[in-house]
Short mmCIF file of C-alpha atoms in Angstrom, two decimals:
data_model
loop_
_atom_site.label_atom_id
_atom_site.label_comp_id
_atom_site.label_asym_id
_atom_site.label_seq_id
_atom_site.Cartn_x
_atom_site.Cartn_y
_atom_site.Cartn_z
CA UNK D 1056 -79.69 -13.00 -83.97
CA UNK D 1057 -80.24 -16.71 -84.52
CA UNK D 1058 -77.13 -18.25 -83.32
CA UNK D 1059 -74.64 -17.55 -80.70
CA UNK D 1060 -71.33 -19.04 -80.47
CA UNK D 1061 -69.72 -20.08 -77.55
CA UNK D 1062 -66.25 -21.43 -77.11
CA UNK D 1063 -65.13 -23.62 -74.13
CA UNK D 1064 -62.52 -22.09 -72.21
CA UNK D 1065 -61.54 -25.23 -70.11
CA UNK D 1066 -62.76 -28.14 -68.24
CA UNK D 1067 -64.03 -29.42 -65.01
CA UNK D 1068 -62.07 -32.68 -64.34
CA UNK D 1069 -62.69 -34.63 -61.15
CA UNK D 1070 -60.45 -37.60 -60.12
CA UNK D 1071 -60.50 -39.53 -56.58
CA UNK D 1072 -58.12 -36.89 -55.04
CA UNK D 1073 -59.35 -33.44 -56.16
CA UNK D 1074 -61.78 -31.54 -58.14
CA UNK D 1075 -60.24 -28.94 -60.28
CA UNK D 1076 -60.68 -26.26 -63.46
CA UNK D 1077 -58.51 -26.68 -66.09
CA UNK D 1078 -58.12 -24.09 -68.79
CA UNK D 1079 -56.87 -23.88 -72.16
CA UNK D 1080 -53.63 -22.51 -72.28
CA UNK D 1081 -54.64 -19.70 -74.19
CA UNK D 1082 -56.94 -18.19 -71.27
CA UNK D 1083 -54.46 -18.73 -69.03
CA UNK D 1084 -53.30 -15.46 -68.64
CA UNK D 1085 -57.27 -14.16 -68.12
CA UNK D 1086 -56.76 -14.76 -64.63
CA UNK D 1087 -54.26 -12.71 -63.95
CA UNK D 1088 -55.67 -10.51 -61.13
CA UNK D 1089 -58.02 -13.16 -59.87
CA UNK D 1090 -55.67 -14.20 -56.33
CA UNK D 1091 -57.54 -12.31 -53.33
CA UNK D 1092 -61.00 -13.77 -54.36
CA UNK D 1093 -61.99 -17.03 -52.66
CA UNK D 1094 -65.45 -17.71 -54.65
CA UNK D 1095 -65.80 -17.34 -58.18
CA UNK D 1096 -69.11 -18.02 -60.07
CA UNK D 1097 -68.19 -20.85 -62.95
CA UNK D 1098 -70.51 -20.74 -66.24
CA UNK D 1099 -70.72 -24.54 -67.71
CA UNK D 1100 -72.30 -26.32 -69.89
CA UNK D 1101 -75.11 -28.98 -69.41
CA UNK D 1102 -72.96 -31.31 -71.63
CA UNK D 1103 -75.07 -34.56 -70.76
CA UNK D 1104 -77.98 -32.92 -71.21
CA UNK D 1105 -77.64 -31.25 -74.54
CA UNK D 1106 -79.40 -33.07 -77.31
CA UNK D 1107 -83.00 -31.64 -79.67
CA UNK D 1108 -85.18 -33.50 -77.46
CA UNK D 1109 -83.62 -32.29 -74.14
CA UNK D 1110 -84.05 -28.07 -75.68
CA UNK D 1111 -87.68 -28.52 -76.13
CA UNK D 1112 -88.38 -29.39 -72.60
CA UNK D 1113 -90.19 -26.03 -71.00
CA UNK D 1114 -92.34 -27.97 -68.44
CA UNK D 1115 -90.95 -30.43 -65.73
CA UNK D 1116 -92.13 -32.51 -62.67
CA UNK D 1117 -91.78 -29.92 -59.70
CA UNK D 1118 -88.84 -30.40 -57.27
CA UNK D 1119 -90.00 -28.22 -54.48
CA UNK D 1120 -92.92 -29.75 -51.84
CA UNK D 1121 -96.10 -27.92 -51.91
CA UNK D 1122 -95.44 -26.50 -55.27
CA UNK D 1123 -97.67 -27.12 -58.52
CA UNK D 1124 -96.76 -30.86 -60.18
CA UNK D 1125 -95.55 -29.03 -63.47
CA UNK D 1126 -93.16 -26.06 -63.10
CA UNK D 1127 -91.66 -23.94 -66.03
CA UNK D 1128 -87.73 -25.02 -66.28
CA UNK D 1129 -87.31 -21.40 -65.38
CA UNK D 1130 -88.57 -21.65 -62.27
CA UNK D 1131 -86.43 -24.92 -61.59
CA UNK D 1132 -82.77 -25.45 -61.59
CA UNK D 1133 -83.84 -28.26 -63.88
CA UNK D 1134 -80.59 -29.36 -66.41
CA UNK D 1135 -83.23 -29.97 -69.56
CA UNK D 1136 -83.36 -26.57 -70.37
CA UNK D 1137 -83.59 -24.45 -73.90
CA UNK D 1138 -79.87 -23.63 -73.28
CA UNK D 1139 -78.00 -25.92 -71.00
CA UNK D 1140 -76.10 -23.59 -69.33
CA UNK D 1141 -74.80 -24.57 -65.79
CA UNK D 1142 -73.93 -21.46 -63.21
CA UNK D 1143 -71.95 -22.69 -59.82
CA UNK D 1144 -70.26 -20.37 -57.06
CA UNK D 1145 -67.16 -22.74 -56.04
CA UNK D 1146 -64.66 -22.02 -53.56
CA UNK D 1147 -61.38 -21.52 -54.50
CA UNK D 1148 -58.69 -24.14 -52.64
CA UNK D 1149 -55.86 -22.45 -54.62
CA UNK D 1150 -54.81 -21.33 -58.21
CA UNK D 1151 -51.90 -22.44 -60.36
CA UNK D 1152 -51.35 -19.34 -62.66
CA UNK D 1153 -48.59 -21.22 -64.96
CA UNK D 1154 -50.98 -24.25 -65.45
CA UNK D 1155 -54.10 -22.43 -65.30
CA UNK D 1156 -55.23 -25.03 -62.86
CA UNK D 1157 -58.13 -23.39 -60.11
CA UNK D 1158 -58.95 -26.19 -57.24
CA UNK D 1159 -61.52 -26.83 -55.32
CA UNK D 1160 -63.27 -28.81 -52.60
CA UNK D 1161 -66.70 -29.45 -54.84
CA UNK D 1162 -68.34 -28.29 -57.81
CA UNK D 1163 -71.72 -29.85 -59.37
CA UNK D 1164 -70.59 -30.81 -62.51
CA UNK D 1165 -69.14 -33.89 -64.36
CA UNK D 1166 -65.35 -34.78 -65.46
CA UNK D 1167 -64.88 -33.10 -68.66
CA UNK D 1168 -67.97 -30.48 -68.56
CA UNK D 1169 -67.49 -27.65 -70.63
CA UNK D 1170 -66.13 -24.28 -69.24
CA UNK D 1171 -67.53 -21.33 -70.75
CA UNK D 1172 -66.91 -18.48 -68.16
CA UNK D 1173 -65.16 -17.57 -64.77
CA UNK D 1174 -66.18 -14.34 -62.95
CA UNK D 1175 -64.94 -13.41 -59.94
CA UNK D 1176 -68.11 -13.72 -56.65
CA UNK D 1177 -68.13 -10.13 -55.72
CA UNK D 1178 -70.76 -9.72 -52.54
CA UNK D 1179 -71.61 -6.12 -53.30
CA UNK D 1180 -73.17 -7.39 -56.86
CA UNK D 1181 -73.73 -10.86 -56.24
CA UNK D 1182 -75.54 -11.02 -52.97
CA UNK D 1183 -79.29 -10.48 -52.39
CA UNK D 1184 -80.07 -9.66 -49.05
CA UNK D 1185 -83.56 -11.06 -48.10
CA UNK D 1186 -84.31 -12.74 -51.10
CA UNK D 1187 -87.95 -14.26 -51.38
CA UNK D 1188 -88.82 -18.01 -52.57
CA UNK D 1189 -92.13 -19.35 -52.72
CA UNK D 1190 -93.28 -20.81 -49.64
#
């Protein structure tokens, strides 16, 4: 497999008042079943960051203290990556199902970024308890 396509299911749009998701009216009906979950995780795409020069970067200035100078990107949450895919756990303020509008109070992307999944947070998949970091 050389190529994979992916297809933008919405955007992140941020204005002085709110931060919301907006999707495509023809996912709209993929959330039915979502109400009851408060956190979903949100798959986007590192839209300012996605040019040749930016998918050859493997090696990056460390942001951790004590840690090596140069990291791998994979060990960094580092947006110049071979794939700029973004992954965020938001809190859900509230869903409109007939505009497929989900708000919330933050999410670490730009107005307009790419949407290219929603899964529901699910603590008995998505937690770690006791994870370990480098020191």
């Amino acid at each position: 497999m050389s190529k994979l396509v992916l297809n933008p299911i919405g955007k992140v749009k941020i204005t002085e008042e709110k931060m919301y998701l907006e999707l495509l009216p023809k996912y709209i009906p993929a959330l039915q079943g979502l109400q009851g979950f408060n956190y979903i995780n949100i798959f986007w795409w590192f839209s300012e960051n996605d040019y040749s020069e930016a998918r050859e970067i493997i090696e990056v200035p460390s942001p951790y203290k004590g840690s090596p100078d140069i990291m791998g990107v994979f060990a960094t949450r580092s947006p110049l990556r071979p794939n700029p895919i973004g992954l965020s756990i938001i809190y859900v303020s509230n869903i409109d199902y007939e505009k497929g509008i989900i708000e919330t109070p933050y999410i670490d992307a730009f107005n307009d970024t790419p949407i290219i999944d929603i899964k529901p947070y699910t603590p008995s998949i998505d937690k770690v308890d006791n994870p370990s970091v480098p020191e």
